[in-house]
Amino acid sequence: MVGCYASGTAVHRSAAGQPIFVSGAGNDARRGSRLCRILYDNVHNHQSNRAIHRSLVPADGNLLGFEPNDDWGDKLSQSRGLVPIAVAKMHSRIIGYTVVRRDIRQGATWPVFLGLISPGRLLTGAVMLAVTAGGLYLAYWLVRWALLDSVWGGSDASVCQSVSGACWTVIAVRYRIILFGLYPYDEQWRAALAIALLLGALILVLSPRNWTPMRIAAIWCLGFGLLMMILRGGLFSLPLVTSDQWGGLTLTLFIFAAVLSIGMPLSVAITLARRSRLPALARLAGGLVDATRSVPFLAVIYAAAVVLPIALPSWLEGDRLSYVIAGFSLHYAAYQSEVLRGGLQSIPRGQFEAAEALGLTPWKRMYLVVLPQAFRISLPATINEIVTVFKETSVIAIVGLFDLTASAHAAFEEGSWNDQFMEIFVFVSAIYFIFSASISRYGAFLEKRHRFY
């Protein structure tokens, strides 16, 4: 049994303000000591002028001479004028409690919560109460707007005129332009198949059983090749659909997958180039990273879509989507290379020396020993960059590409659906949230699987 008491009249003046540990042994003593200190601190910090609160545990295990039964609180109140307000137990035994004088407890204007009242706590409590009330009101309003007062049926905008809540009819009527953009109506099944194919390939790549370089490369190359063939057409009697007709969620996912496929290997190459022993190569890679990171992302996309086609020779001409993906990939590779460089610098020197002692060639050292550890160390920042890439795909609308955000604007800009812009943006925000949250949760799974401890 561990005993302690705090700042009462029985404590010597020199010992006031210090918890006194009377008895105890082993782990119970240490746990009891911590608990008694907590009880004491909570009481002592809030009795500035009058010692009206006390935390008491006698050494013999009894509570001020009373047995720890059900009516010990009444006996304590009648004989000592003290009212227990907080009790601590260990192994079903009472080891500590906080009391307050009965006359002060009865005369208190404010309710006594654990015997701790101070202006700071009252202010904090008032602020938290206001925040909680505001949050509950907002949640109530959202539920009423989105569910209780909403309408789901109908086929035109007339059903939305007399509705005070959300009119989700606009999603049912205009979902095609949100998901597929300007893709020809009769061929939109190809865009839907492309989305399913891309997500399927992504799931296979992210499955732990396929975590080998050859499998990842094979799955991703095959999936991306089929995706291009289905979207563009021109083969197997599929009508040709040029990239300027792609749009919606299909275009957003395509750009996201293409940027990661190009940008991640490019970031590794830039990182290794910056660590090269060739000064010219290291400076070139460093200058490329610094130049890319010092320019706003909007400027990079604009330069890739407008300036780059003018500067390149005619035999390198391509469509606008290709230029945007190239600029986007370079921007992502510059930031990701800095993330990987930080991971490489965190690897102890002994790892390099151990790999060299094993007789591995420089490339095998980097491939088998160094880079896996660098990716593991930089995993949280890498996941953050990937989420950022997915969200930044919404910026490409400024150069005329019909991505998910631009498709959302087009969905309500028709005259009859002008008032339903909020429902459309809630739907689009939910799409962004689902994909971003899924990436973040997968990153948490990877961190847990590959943690060092």
Tab-separated table of C-alpha atoms in Angstrom:
chain	number	residue	atom	x	y	z
A	1	MET	CA	0.000	0.000	0.000
A	2	VAL	CA	1.292	3.431	-0.920
A	3	GLY	CA	0.442	6.436	1.248
A	4	CYS	CA	0.692	10.126	0.515
A	5	TYR	CA	-0.905	13.371	1.575
A	6	ALA	CA	-0.602	16.975	0.510
A	7	SER	CA	-0.430	20.450	2.098
A	8	GLY	CA	-2.620	19.993	5.146
A	9	THR	CA	-2.231	21.468	8.599
A	10	ALA	CA	-0.414	18.384	9.819
A	11	VAL	CA	2.452	18.897	7.372
A	12	HIS	CA	5.553	20.656	8.673
A	13	ARG	CA	6.136	24.102	7.195
A	14	SER	CA	9.358	23.045	5.496
A	15	ALA	CA	7.577	20.148	3.866
A	16	ALA	CA	4.601	22.131	2.641
A	17	GLY	CA	4.190	21.962	-1.090
A	18	GLN	CA	5.817	18.521	-1.361
A	19	PRO	CA	4.081	15.148	-1.560
A	20	ILE	CA	5.093	12.709	1.191
A	21	PHE	CA	5.331	9.015	0.304
A	22	VAL	CA	4.827	6.989	3.455
A	23	SER	CA	5.173	3.376	2.442
A	24	GLY	CA	5.187	1.005	-0.462
A	25	ALA	CA	7.417	-1.393	-2.339
A	26	GLY	CA	8.035	-2.609	-5.846
A	27	ASN	CA	5.968	-1.689	-8.852
A	28	ASP	CA	2.909	-0.812	-6.767
A	29	ALA	CA	4.945	1.752	-4.878
A	30	ARG	CA	6.155	3.373	-8.043
A	31	ARG	CA	2.693	3.444	-9.555
A	32	GLY	CA	1.213	4.735	-6.337
A	33	SER	CA	3.862	7.432	-6.090
A	34	ARG	CA	3.024	8.715	-9.526
A	35	LEU	CA	-0.689	8.682	-8.751
A	36	CYS	CA	-0.238	10.474	-5.422
A	37	ARG	CA	1.883	13.109	-7.101
A	38	ILE	CA	-0.841	13.680	-9.674
A	39	LEU	CA	-3.496	13.983	-6.978
A	40	TYR	CA	-1.342	16.375	-5.023
A	41	ASP	CA	-0.435	18.595	-7.971
A	42	ASN	CA	-4.034	18.918	-9.081
A	43	VAL	CA	-5.069	20.107	-5.625
A	44	HIS	CA	-2.047	22.201	-4.679
A	45	ASN	CA	-2.081	24.272	-7.870
A	46	HIS	CA	-5.601	25.525	-7.171
A	47	GLN	CA	-5.527	26.492	-3.483
A	48	SER	CA	-3.693	29.792	-3.605
A	49	ASN	CA	-5.135	31.449	-0.461
A	50	ARG	CA	-7.079	28.874	1.514
A	51	ALA	CA	-6.162	25.224	1.990
A	52	ILE	CA	-9.646	23.965	1.273
A	53	HIS	CA	-8.717	20.874	-0.765
A	54	ARG	CA	-6.777	17.906	0.483
A	55	SER	CA	-5.523	14.666	-1.037
A	56	LEU	CA	-5.033	12.037	1.658
A	57	VAL	CA	-3.999	8.393	1.920
A	58	PRO	CA	-2.795	7.113	5.318
A	59	ALA	CA	0.052	4.658	5.492
A	60	ASP	CA	-1.927	1.924	7.206
A	61	GLY	CA	-4.425	1.614	4.379
A	62	ASN	CA	-7.357	3.033	6.353
A	63	LEU	CA	-9.086	6.246	5.362
A	64	LEU	CA	-8.624	8.633	8.316
A	65	GLY	CA	-9.428	5.824	10.681
A	66	PHE	CA	-12.424	4.507	8.749
A	67	GLU	CA	-12.601	1.198	6.942
A	68	PRO	CA	-12.918	1.609	3.148
A	69	ASN	CA	-16.523	0.448	2.946
A	70	ASP	CA	-19.518	1.968	1.226
A	71	ASP	CA	-20.386	4.496	3.980
A	72	TRP	CA	-16.891	5.818	4.645
A	73	GLY	CA	-17.742	9.050	2.805
A	74	ASP	CA	-20.682	9.780	5.119
A	75	LYS	CA	-18.581	9.097	8.220
A	76	LEU	CA	-15.847	11.356	6.900
A	77	SER	CA	-18.335	14.165	6.263
A	78	GLN	CA	-19.991	13.895	9.680
A	79	SER	CA	-16.823	13.657	11.775
A	80	ARG	CA	-14.383	15.853	9.909
A	81	GLY	CA	-16.607	18.181	7.883
A	82	LEU	CA	-14.947	16.987	4.660
A	83	VAL	CA	-16.672	15.820	1.490
A	84	PRO	CA	-14.835	13.404	-0.864
A	85	ILE	CA	-15.038	14.539	-4.490
A	86	ALA	CA	-12.493	12.295	-6.260
A	87	VAL	CA	-11.394	8.756	-5.429
A	88	ALA	CA	-8.526	6.730	-6.905
A	89	LYS	CA	-8.323	2.937	-6.689
A	90	MET	CA	-5.662	0.341	-7.368
A	91	HIS	CA	-6.499	-3.362	-7.509
A	92	SER	CA	-10.019	-2.610	-6.174
A	93	ARG	CA	-8.541	-0.796	-3.155
A	94	ILE	CA	-8.890	2.895	-2.486
A	95	ILE	CA	-5.423	4.435	-2.507
A	96	GLY	CA	-6.193	8.127	-2.821
A	97	TYR	CA	-8.951	10.678	-2.718
A	98	THR	CA	-9.515	14.421	-2.838
A	99	VAL	CA	-11.738	16.196	-0.297
A	100	VAL	CA	-13.134	19.690	0.143
A	101	ARG	CA	-14.567	21.362	3.235
A	102	ARG	CA	-18.291	20.766	3.457
A	103	ASP	CA	-19.225	24.382	4.177
A	104	ILE	CA	-17.355	25.657	1.143
A	105	ARG	CA	-18.772	22.860	-1.016
A	106	GLN	CA	-22.317	23.787	0.000
A	107	GLY	CA	-21.776	27.519	-0.438
A	108	ALA	CA	-20.061	27.352	-3.803
A	109	THR	CA	-21.774	29.319	-6.549
A	110	TRP	CA	-20.061	27.415	-9.342
A	111	PRO	CA	-20.219	23.608	-9.433
A	112	VAL	CA	-17.049	22.006	-8.128
A	113	PHE	CA	-15.537	19.627	-10.682
A	114	LEU	CA	-12.838	17.548	-9.035
A	115	GLY	CA	-12.321	20.421	-6.622
A	116	LEU	CA	-10.448	22.470	-9.239
A	117	ILE	CA	-11.731	25.938	-10.133
A	118	SER	CA	-9.675	28.777	-11.559
A	119	PRO	CA	-10.358	31.681	-13.941
A	120	GLY	CA	-8.144	30.091	-16.571
A	121	ARG	CA	-10.038	26.826	-16.429
A	122	LEU	CA	-13.375	28.612	-16.521
A	123	LEU	CA	-12.299	30.598	-19.594
A	124	THR	CA	-11.008	27.463	-21.303
A	125	GLY	CA	-14.228	25.659	-20.457
A	126	ALA	CA	-16.322	28.499	-21.864
A	127	VAL	CA	-14.334	28.538	-25.094
A	128	MET	CA	-14.594	24.768	-25.476
A	129	LEU	CA	-18.319	24.938	-24.740
A	130	ALA	CA	-18.779	27.569	-27.441
A	131	VAL	CA	-16.721	25.548	-29.937
A	132	THR	CA	-18.671	22.380	-29.122
A	133	ALA	CA	-22.004	24.170	-29.458
A	134	GLY	CA	-20.932	25.660	-32.779
A	135	GLY	CA	-19.758	22.276	-34.048
A	136	LEU	CA	-23.005	20.590	-33.024
A	137	TYR	CA	-25.050	23.296	-34.715
A	138	LEU	CA	-22.981	22.979	-37.894
A	139	ALA	CA	-23.383	19.184	-37.862
A	140	TYR	CA	-27.140	19.570	-37.338
A	141	TRP	CA	-27.370	22.026	-40.242
A	142	LEU	CA	-25.352	19.742	-42.525
A	143	VAL	CA	-27.517	16.724	-41.697
A	144	ARG	CA	-30.682	18.677	-42.404
A	145	TRP	CA	-29.288	20.166	-45.616
A	146	ALA	CA	-27.721	16.976	-46.981
A	147	LEU	CA	-30.240	14.359	-45.841
A	148	LEU	CA	-33.435	15.442	-44.112
A	149	ASP	CA	-34.488	18.326	-46.373
A	150	SER	CA	-32.850	17.076	-49.577
A	151	VAL	CA	-34.309	15.627	-52.744
A	152	TRP	CA	-32.847	12.690	-54.651
A	153	GLY	CA	-35.298	11.910	-57.436
A	154	GLY	CA	-36.342	13.689	-60.598
A	155	SER	CA	-34.785	14.237	-63.981
A	156	ASP	CA	-34.684	18.023	-64.405
A	157	ALA	CA	-34.024	21.183	-62.426
A	158	SER	CA	-37.705	21.871	-61.722
A	159	VAL	CA	-37.692	19.489	-58.734
A	160	CYS	CA	-35.087	21.690	-57.022
A	161	GLN	CA	-37.124	24.891	-56.991
A	162	SER	CA	-39.095	24.233	-53.790
A	163	VAL	CA	-36.425	22.341	-51.836
A	164	SER	CA	-34.756	23.982	-48.833
A	165	GLY	CA	-32.001	21.371	-48.638
A	166	ALA	CA	-29.648	19.818	-51.145
A	167	CYS	CA	-30.861	18.819	-54.580
A	168	TRP	CA	-28.840	15.730	-55.422
A	169	THR	CA	-30.743	15.333	-58.666
A	170	VAL	CA	-28.022	17.385	-60.324
A	171	ILE	CA	-25.496	14.620	-59.586
A	172	ALA	CA	-27.729	11.943	-61.086
A	173	VAL	CA	-28.304	14.039	-64.208
A	174	ARG	CA	-24.837	15.580	-64.696
A	175	TYR	CA	-22.504	12.879	-63.384
A	176	ARG	CA	-21.276	11.946	-66.855
A	177	ILE	CA	-19.705	15.312	-67.517
A	178	ILE	CA	-18.118	15.267	-64.039
A	179	LEU	CA	-16.576	11.833	-64.495
A	180	PHE	CA	-15.817	11.808	-68.235
A	181	GLY	CA	-15.688	15.462	-69.297
A	182	LEU	CA	-15.818	16.020	-73.058
A	183	TYR	CA	-15.331	12.353	-73.945
A	184	PRO	CA	-17.819	11.337	-76.681
A	185	TYR	CA	-21.081	10.191	-75.148
A	186	ASP	CA	-21.284	6.907	-77.072
A	187	GLU	CA	-17.709	6.019	-76.106
A	188	GLN	CA	-17.874	6.869	-72.409
A	189	TRP	CA	-17.907	3.187	-71.542
A	190	ARG	CA	-14.252	3.212	-72.588
A	191	ALA	CA	-13.483	5.988	-70.108
A	192	ALA	CA	-15.259	4.054	-67.341
A	193	LEU	CA	-13.325	0.910	-68.266
A	194	ALA	CA	-10.083	2.905	-68.233
A	195	ILE	CA	-10.791	4.158	-64.697
A	196	ALA	CA	-11.525	0.623	-63.502
A	197	LEU	CA	-8.392	-0.691	-65.219
A	198	LEU	CA	-6.191	1.984	-63.682
A	199	LEU	CA	-7.563	1.402	-60.184
A	200	GLY	CA	-7.156	-2.357	-60.613
A	201	ALA	CA	-3.525	-1.995	-61.670
A	202	LEU	CA	-2.923	0.349	-58.744
A	203	ILE	CA	-4.383	-2.169	-56.285
A	204	LEU	CA	-2.189	-4.942	-57.703
A	205	VAL	CA	0.928	-2.772	-57.471
A	206	LEU	CA	0.170	-1.814	-53.870
A	207	SER	CA	-0.433	-5.408	-52.779
A	208	PRO	CA	2.519	-6.696	-50.682
A	209	ARG	CA	2.672	-9.967	-52.627
A	210	ASN	CA	3.667	-8.010	-55.752
A	211	TRP	CA	6.430	-5.956	-54.139
A	212	THR	CA	9.203	-6.950	-56.497
A	213	PRO	CA	10.675	-4.595	-59.106
A	214	MET	CA	9.868	-6.900	-62.006
A	215	ARG	CA	6.248	-7.447	-60.974
A	216	ILE	CA	5.623	-3.765	-60.301
A	217	ALA	CA	7.138	-2.775	-63.653
A	218	ALA	CA	5.207	-5.478	-65.531
A	219	ILE	CA	1.839	-4.685	-63.928
A	220	TRP	CA	2.225	-0.936	-64.291
A	221	CYS	CA	3.486	-0.989	-67.886
A	222	LEU	CA	0.789	-3.436	-68.974
A	223	GLY	CA	-1.968	-1.521	-67.198
A	224	PHE	CA	-0.818	1.855	-68.491
A	225	GLY	CA	-0.466	0.524	-72.030
A	226	LEU	CA	-4.008	-0.870	-71.997
A	227	LEU	CA	-5.238	2.395	-70.526
A	228	MET	CA	-3.718	4.412	-73.367
A	229	MET	CA	-5.066	2.010	-75.977
A	230	ILE	CA	-8.606	2.144	-74.579
A	231	LEU	CA	-8.718	5.906	-74.083
A	232	ARG	CA	-7.089	6.940	-77.343
A	233	GLY	CA	-8.442	4.185	-79.549
A	234	GLY	CA	-7.459	3.831	-83.183
A	235	LEU	CA	-6.884	0.094	-82.722
A	236	PHE	CA	-9.219	-2.922	-82.813
A	237	SER	CA	-11.981	-0.873	-84.473
A	238	LEU	CA	-12.067	1.627	-81.602
A	239	PRO	CA	-12.725	5.191	-82.832
A	240	LEU	CA	-9.862	7.617	-82.288
A	241	VAL	CA	-10.415	10.030	-79.397
A	242	THR	CA	-7.678	12.658	-79.090
A	243	SER	CA	-6.436	13.859	-75.720
A	244	ASP	CA	-8.157	17.251	-76.035
A	245	GLN	CA	-11.468	15.375	-75.647
A	246	TRP	CA	-10.461	13.655	-72.433
A	247	GLY	CA	-11.709	15.135	-69.211
A	248	GLY	CA	-13.299	14.741	-65.815
A	249	LEU	CA	-12.128	12.178	-63.303
A	250	THR	CA	-10.660	10.120	-66.138
A	251	LEU	CA	-8.188	12.846	-67.075
A	252	THR	CA	-7.346	13.597	-63.435
A	253	LEU	CA	-6.463	9.967	-62.691
A	254	PHE	CA	-4.523	9.636	-65.938
A	255	ILE	CA	-2.375	12.693	-65.175
A	256	PHE	CA	-1.845	11.519	-61.594
A	257	ALA	CA	-0.679	8.070	-62.701
A	258	ALA	CA	1.516	9.466	-65.481
A	259	VAL	CA	3.210	12.021	-63.216
A	260	LEU	CA	4.014	9.377	-60.599
A	261	SER	CA	5.261	6.933	-63.230
A	262	ILE	CA	7.647	9.507	-64.705
A	263	GLY	CA	8.427	11.636	-61.674
A	264	MET	CA	9.401	8.929	-59.181
A	265	PRO	CA	12.194	7.327	-61.279
A	266	LEU	CA	13.311	10.809	-62.328
A	267	SER	CA	13.549	11.878	-58.683
A	268	VAL	CA	15.770	8.885	-57.898
A	269	ALA	CA	18.018	9.742	-60.845
A	270	ILE	CA	18.277	13.383	-59.755
A	271	THR	CA	19.062	12.345	-56.179
A	272	LEU	CA	21.862	10.040	-57.267
A	273	ALA	CA	23.177	12.671	-59.676
A	274	ARG	CA	23.441	15.203	-56.854
A	275	ARG	CA	25.552	12.713	-54.902
A	276	SER	CA	27.760	11.964	-57.890
A	277	ARG	CA	31.519	12.414	-57.650
A	278	LEU	CA	31.421	14.225	-60.989
A	279	PRO	CA	31.176	17.934	-60.105
A	280	ALA	CA	29.517	18.903	-63.381
A	281	LEU	CA	26.758	16.303	-62.999
A	282	ALA	CA	26.158	17.165	-59.347
A	283	ARG	CA	25.936	20.888	-60.092
A	284	LEU	CA	23.642	20.313	-63.062
A	285	ALA	CA	21.239	18.236	-60.961
A	286	GLY	CA	21.370	20.745	-58.107
A	287	GLY	CA	20.720	23.655	-60.455
A	288	LEU	CA	17.761	21.837	-62.009
A	289	VAL	CA	16.213	21.205	-58.591
A	290	ASP	CA	16.792	24.752	-57.360
A	291	ALA	CA	15.429	26.294	-60.551
A	292	THR	CA	12.292	24.143	-60.482
A	293	ARG	CA	11.597	24.670	-56.794
A	294	SER	CA	12.078	28.431	-57.025
A	295	VAL	CA	9.303	28.819	-59.615
A	296	PRO	CA	5.605	28.647	-58.642
A	297	PHE	CA	3.767	25.562	-59.786
A	298	LEU	CA	1.358	27.628	-61.876
A	299	ALA	CA	4.293	29.121	-63.752
A	300	VAL	CA	5.728	25.648	-64.392
A	301	ILE	CA	2.447	24.389	-65.841
A	302	TYR	CA	1.946	27.520	-67.923
A	303	ALA	CA	5.486	27.356	-69.282
A	304	ALA	CA	5.088	23.667	-70.116
A	305	ALA	CA	1.801	24.199	-71.948
A	306	VAL	CA	2.545	27.497	-73.719
A	307	VAL	CA	6.278	28.249	-73.835
A	308	LEU	CA	7.655	24.737	-74.315
A	309	PRO	CA	5.798	24.016	-77.604
A	310	ILE	CA	7.287	27.204	-79.069
A	311	ALA	CA	10.827	26.452	-77.932
A	312	LEU	CA	10.976	22.814	-79.059
A	313	PRO	CA	11.805	21.827	-82.636
A	314	SER	CA	9.020	20.650	-84.878
A	315	TRP	CA	10.029	16.998	-84.697
A	316	LEU	CA	9.427	17.075	-80.926
A	317	GLU	CA	5.954	18.544	-81.141
A	318	GLY	CA	3.226	16.858	-79.125
A	319	ASP	CA	-0.182	17.582	-77.709
A	320	ARG	CA	-0.797	19.920	-74.799
A	321	LEU	CA	-1.426	17.067	-72.368
A	322	SER	CA	2.045	15.635	-72.998
A	323	TYR	CA	3.698	18.984	-72.264
A	324	VAL	CA	1.706	19.433	-69.062
A	325	ILE	CA	2.617	15.943	-67.845
A	326	ALA	CA	6.286	16.628	-68.613
A	327	GLY	CA	6.307	19.893	-66.641
A	328	PHE	CA	4.282	18.397	-63.793
A	329	SER	CA	6.619	15.395	-63.586
A	330	LEU	CA	9.689	17.628	-63.441
A	331	HIS	CA	8.119	19.705	-60.666
A	332	TYR	CA	7.257	16.592	-58.656
A	333	ALA	CA	10.668	15.010	-59.265
A	334	ALA	CA	12.443	18.117	-57.941
A	335	TYR	CA	10.564	18.029	-54.641
A	336	GLN	CA	10.693	14.249	-54.295
A	337	SER	CA	14.439	14.236	-54.941
A	338	GLU	CA	14.939	16.512	-51.942
A	339	VAL	CA	12.864	14.131	-49.839
A	340	LEU	CA	14.996	11.183	-50.938
A	341	ARG	CA	18.201	13.160	-50.423
A	342	GLY	CA	17.177	13.747	-46.828
A	343	GLY	CA	16.559	10.017	-46.436
A	344	LEU	CA	19.990	9.202	-47.859
A	345	GLN	CA	21.687	11.636	-45.514
A	346	SER	CA	19.941	9.977	-42.559
A	347	ILE	CA	21.483	6.574	-43.288
A	348	PRO	CA	24.476	5.878	-41.021
A	349	ARG	CA	27.869	5.747	-42.681
A	350	GLY	CA	28.283	2.221	-41.396
A	351	GLN	CA	25.634	0.966	-43.826
A	352	PHE	CA	27.689	2.131	-46.795
A	353	GLU	CA	30.842	0.625	-45.325
A	354	ALA	CA	29.099	-2.672	-44.563
A	355	ALA	CA	27.785	-2.915	-48.126
A	356	GLU	CA	31.263	-2.186	-49.448
A	357	ALA	CA	32.758	-4.801	-47.122
A	358	LEU	CA	30.413	-7.397	-48.599
A	359	GLY	CA	32.009	-6.825	-51.986
A	360	LEU	CA	28.946	-5.302	-53.608
A	361	THR	CA	29.390	-3.105	-56.631
A	362	PRO	CA	28.405	0.578	-56.260
A	363	TRP	CA	25.130	0.034	-58.108
A	364	LYS	CA	24.221	-3.015	-56.020
A	365	ARG	CA	25.057	-1.135	-52.829
A	366	MET	CA	22.674	1.596	-53.823
A	367	TYR	CA	19.971	-0.773	-55.102
A	368	LEU	CA	20.070	-3.414	-52.358
A	369	VAL	CA	21.174	-1.510	-49.251
A	370	VAL	CA	20.957	2.261	-49.509
A	371	LEU	CA	17.828	3.108	-51.501
A	372	PRO	CA	15.462	0.742	-49.607
A	373	GLN	CA	16.482	2.376	-46.335
A	374	ALA	CA	16.207	5.860	-47.839
A	375	PHE	CA	12.664	5.179	-49.036
A	376	ARG	CA	11.752	3.747	-45.653
A	377	ILE	CA	13.080	6.775	-43.789
A	378	SER	CA	11.445	9.248	-46.162
A	379	LEU	CA	8.142	7.362	-46.418
A	380	PRO	CA	5.945	9.914	-44.553
A	381	ALA	CA	7.236	12.809	-46.647
A	382	THR	CA	6.878	10.724	-49.827
A	383	ILE	CA	3.230	9.972	-49.062
A	384	ASN	CA	2.678	13.659	-48.427
A	385	GLU	CA	4.146	14.515	-51.837
A	386	ILE	CA	1.941	11.923	-53.548
A	387	VAL	CA	-1.190	13.354	-51.929
A	388	THR	CA	-0.066	16.821	-53.010
A	389	VAL	CA	0.341	15.626	-56.605
A	390	PHE	CA	-3.204	14.282	-56.665
A	391	LYS	CA	-4.680	17.510	-55.322
A	392	GLU	CA	-2.565	19.716	-57.589
A	393	THR	CA	-4.057	18.088	-60.666
A	394	SER	CA	-6.903	20.574	-60.189
A	395	VAL	CA	-4.544	23.380	-61.291
A	396	ILE	CA	-4.182	22.178	-64.882
A	397	ALA	CA	-7.543	23.699	-65.765
A	398	ILE	CA	-5.763	27.051	-66.208
A	399	VAL	CA	-4.172	25.804	-69.443
A	400	GLY	CA	-7.445	24.612	-70.937
A	401	LEU	CA	-7.464	20.947	-69.911
A	402	PHE	CA	-10.858	19.648	-68.825
A	403	ASP	CA	-9.952	18.025	-65.508
A	404	LEU	CA	-12.297	17.129	-62.640
A	405	THR	CA	-12.542	20.710	-61.366
A	406	ALA	CA	-13.247	22.152	-64.814
A	407	SER	CA	-15.851	19.440	-65.403
A	408	ALA	CA	-17.539	20.399	-62.135
A	409	HIS	CA	-17.800	23.999	-63.321
A	410	ALA	CA	-19.267	22.872	-66.626
A	411	ALA	CA	-21.814	20.681	-64.830
A	412	PHE	CA	-23.607	23.622	-63.191
A	413	GLU	CA	-22.875	26.409	-65.675
A	414	GLU	CA	-25.838	25.313	-67.756
A	415	GLY	CA	-28.658	27.753	-67.003
A	416	SER	CA	-31.060	25.343	-65.324
A	417	TRP	CA	-28.499	24.081	-62.784
A	418	ASN	CA	-26.867	27.355	-61.750
A	419	ASP	CA	-28.192	27.165	-58.185
A	420	GLN	CA	-26.845	23.645	-57.562
A	421	PHE	CA	-23.143	24.527	-57.541
A	422	MET	CA	-22.788	23.599	-53.863
A	423	GLU	CA	-24.042	20.040	-54.387
A	424	ILE	CA	-21.631	19.540	-57.278
A	425	PHE	CA	-18.633	20.842	-55.365
A	426	VAL	CA	-19.546	18.695	-52.349
A	427	PHE	CA	-19.565	15.674	-54.656
A	428	VAL	CA	-16.218	16.629	-56.215
A	429	SER	CA	-14.729	17.342	-52.778
A	430	ALA	CA	-15.845	13.898	-51.645
A	431	ILE	CA	-13.977	12.364	-54.605
A	432	TYR	CA	-10.789	14.236	-53.719
A	433	PHE	CA	-11.201	13.300	-50.065
A	434	ILE	CA	-11.723	9.599	-50.756
A	435	PHE	CA	-8.624	9.318	-52.914
A	436	SER	CA	-6.444	11.479	-50.649
A	437	ALA	CA	-7.570	9.701	-47.486
A	438	SER	CA	-6.988	6.305	-49.111
A	439	ILE	CA	-3.428	7.295	-50.029
A	440	SER	CA	-2.808	8.549	-46.492
A	441	ARG	CA	-4.167	5.365	-44.911
A	442	TYR	CA	-2.041	3.230	-47.202
A	443	GLY	CA	0.958	5.314	-46.173
A	444	ALA	CA	0.137	4.636	-42.521
A	445	PHE	CA	-0.025	0.913	-43.333
A	446	LEU	CA	3.413	1.084	-44.947
A	447	GLU	CA	4.868	2.976	-41.989
A	448	LYS	CA	3.538	0.362	-39.581
A	449	ARG	CA	4.798	-2.502	-41.726
A	450	HIS	CA	8.286	-1.092	-42.252
A	451	ARG	CA	8.977	0.648	-38.985
A	452	PHE	CA	12.437	0.222	-37.499
A	453	TYR	CA	11.217	-0.560	-33.973
